[in-house]
Amino acid sequence: MALTQAQLNTLVAAWAAGTTSVAIDGKRVEYRSMRDLEDAIAKASAALGLPNPLRPSRPAGRTSVTKFSRG
């Protein structure tokens, strides 16, 4: 069975609610810790080819060039 976006959304909703118990397709999974749930979310998003919703990519930082003159 392949993972779906809806299943990932369920995992993220459980994380947002602060619970470690998730019911997907009539089956209940109890994660040992929030860290385990975060790992499951990271693996599910990677399997779907999506960025991790808990760690959105940061925008590119600003770059500056400093000029010096000798005179």
Coordinates of N, CA and C in Angstrom, one line a residue:
M1 N 0.8 -1.2 0.0 CA 0.0 0.0 0.0 C 0.9 1.2 0.0
A2 N 0.6 2.1 -0.9 CA 1.4 3.4 -1.0 C 0.8 4.4 -0.1
L3 N 1.7 5.3 0.4 CA 1.3 6.4 1.2 C 0.5 7.4 0.4
T4 N -0.3 8.1 1.0 CA -1.1 9.2 0.3 C -0.9 10.5 1.1
Q5 N -1.3 11.6 0.4 CA -1.2 12.9 1.0 C -2.2 13.0 2.2
A6 N -3.3 12.3 2.1 CA -4.3 12.3 3.2 C -3.7 11.7 4.5
Q7 N -2.9 10.6 4.3 CA -2.3 10.0 5.4 C -1.2 10.9 6.0
L8 N -0.5 11.6 5.2 CA 0.5 12.5 5.7 C -0.2 13.6 6.5
N9 N -1.3 14.1 5.9 CA -2.0 15.2 6.6 C -2.5 14.7 8.0
T10 N -2.9 13.5 8.1 CA -3.4 12.9 9.3 C -2.2 12.9 10.4
L11 N -1.0 12.5 9.9 CA 0.1 12.5 10.8 C 0.4 13.9 11.3
V12 N 0.4 14.9 10.4 CA 0.7 16.3 10.7 C -0.3 16.8 11.7
A13 N -1.6 16.5 11.4 CA -2.7 16.9 12.3 C -2.5 16.4 13.7
A14 N -2.1 15.1 13.8 CA -1.8 14.5 15.2 C -0.7 15.3 15.8
W15 N 0.4 15.6 15.1 CA 1.5 16.3 15.6 C 1.1 17.7 16.1
A16 N 0.3 18.4 15.3 CA -0.2 19.7 15.7 C -1.0 19.7 16.9
A17 N -1.8 18.6 17.1 CA -2.6 18.5 18.3 C -1.8 18.0 19.5
G18 N -0.6 17.6 19.3 CA 0.2 17.2 20.5 C -0.1 15.8 20.9
T19 N -0.6 15.0 20.0 CA -0.9 13.6 20.4 C 0.0 12.6 19.6
T20 N 0.2 11.5 20.2 CA 1.1 10.5 19.6 C 0.3 9.3 19.0
S21 N -1.0 9.4 19.1 CA -1.9 8.3 18.6 C -2.5 8.8 17.3
V22 N -2.4 7.9 16.3 CA -3.0 8.2 15.0 C -3.8 7.1 14.5
A23 N -5.0 7.4 13.9 CA -5.8 6.3 13.3 C -5.8 6.6 11.8
I24 N -5.3 5.6 11.0 CA -5.3 5.7 9.5 C -5.9 4.4 9.0
D25 N -6.9 4.6 8.1 CA -7.6 3.5 7.5 C -8.0 2.4 8.5
G26 N -8.6 2.9 9.6 CA -9.1 2.0 10.6 C -8.1 1.3 11.5
K27 N -6.9 1.7 11.3 CA -5.8 1.1 12.2 C -5.2 2.2 13.0
R28 N -5.0 1.9 14.3 CA -4.5 2.9 15.2 C -3.0 2.6 15.5
V29 N -2.2 3.6 15.4 CA -0.8 3.5 15.7 C -0.5 4.5 16.8
E30 N 0.2 4.0 17.8 CA 0.7 4.8 19.0 C 2.2 4.9 18.9
Y31 N 2.6 6.1 18.6 CA 4.1 6.4 18.6 C 4.6 6.6 20.0
R32 N 5.8 6.2 20.2 CA 6.4 6.2 21.6 C 6.6 7.7 22.0
S33 N 6.9 8.6 21.1 CA 7.2 9.9 21.5 C 6.9 10.8 20.3
M34 N 6.9 12.1 20.5 CA 6.7 13.1 19.5 C 7.8 13.0 18.4
R35 N 9.0 12.7 18.9 CA 10.1 12.6 18.0 C 9.9 11.4 17.0
D36 N 9.3 10.3 17.5 CA 9.0 9.2 16.6 C 8.0 9.6 15.6
L37 N 7.0 10.4 16.0 CA 6.0 10.9 15.1 C 6.6 11.8 14.1
E38 N 7.5 12.7 14.5 CA 8.2 13.6 13.6 C 9.0 12.8 12.6
D39 N 9.7 11.7 13.0 CA 10.4 10.9 12.1 C 9.5 10.3 11.0
A40 N 8.3 9.8 11.5 CA 7.4 9.2 10.6 C 6.9 10.2 9.5
I41 N 6.7 11.4 10.0 CA 6.3 12.5 9.1 C 7.4 12.8 8.0
A42 N 8.6 12.9 8.5 CA 9.7 13.1 7.6 C 9.8 12.0 6.6
K43 N 9.7 10.8 7.0 CA 9.8 9.6 6.1 C 8.7 9.6 5.1
A44 N 7.5 9.9 5.6 CA 6.3 9.9 4.7 C 6.4 11.0 3.7
S45 N 6.8 12.2 4.1 CA 6.9 13.2 3.1 C 8.0 13.0 2.1
A46 N 9.1 12.3 2.5 CA 10.2 12.0 1.6 C 9.7 10.9 0.6
A47 N 8.9 10.0 1.1 CA 8.4 8.9 0.2 C 7.4 9.5 -0.8
L48 N 6.7 10.5 -0.5 CA 5.8 11.2 -1.4 C 6.5 12.2 -2.3
G49 N 7.8 12.4 -2.0 CA 8.5 13.4 -2.8 C 8.2 14.9 -2.5
L50 N 7.7 15.1 -1.2 CA 7.3 16.4 -0.8 C 8.3 16.9 0.3
P51 N 8.4 18.2 0.5 CA 9.2 18.8 1.5 C 8.6 18.4 2.9
N52 N 9.4 18.3 3.9 CA 8.9 18.0 5.3 C 8.0 19.2 5.7
P53 N 6.8 19.0 6.0 CA 5.9 20.1 6.4 C 6.3 20.7 7.8
L54 N 7.0 19.9 8.6 CA 7.4 20.4 9.9 C 8.7 21.3 9.9
R55 N 9.4 21.2 8.8 CA 10.6 22.0 8.6 C 10.6 22.6 7.2
P56 N 9.8 23.6 7.0 CA 9.8 24.2 5.7 C 11.1 24.8 5.3
S57 N 11.4 24.8 4.0 CA 12.7 25.3 3.6 C 12.7 26.8 3.8
R58 N 13.9 27.2 4.1 CA 14.1 28.7 4.4 C 14.3 29.4 3.1
P59 N 13.8 30.6 3.1 CA 14.1 31.5 1.9 C 15.6 31.7 1.8
A60 N 16.1 31.9 0.6 CA 17.5 32.2 0.4 C 17.9 33.4 1.2
G61 N 19.1 33.3 1.9 CA 19.6 34.5 2.6 C 20.0 35.6 1.7
R62 N 20.1 36.8 2.3 CA 20.6 37.9 1.5 C 22.1 37.9 1.5
T63 N 22.6 38.2 0.4 CA 24.1 38.3 0.2 C 24.4 39.7 -0.2
S64 N 25.5 40.2 0.4 CA 26.0 41.5 0.1 C 27.5 41.5 -0.3
V65 N 27.9 42.5 -1.0 CA 29.3 42.6 -1.4 C 29.8 43.9 -0.9
T66 N 30.9 43.8 -0.2 CA 31.5 45.0 0.4 C 32.6 45.5 -0.5
K67 N 32.6 46.8 -0.8 CA 33.6 47.4 -1.6 C 34.5 48.2 -0.8
F68 N 35.8 48.2 -1.1 CA 36.8 49.0 -0.4 C 37.5 49.9 -1.4
S69 N 37.8 51.1 -1.0 CA 38.6 51.9 -1.9 C 39.8 52.4 -1.1
R70 N 40.9 52.7 -1.8 CA 42.2 53.1 -1.1 C 42.4 54.6 -1.3
G71 N 41.5 55.3 -1.4 CA 41.8 56.6 -1.6 C 40.9 57.6 -1.3

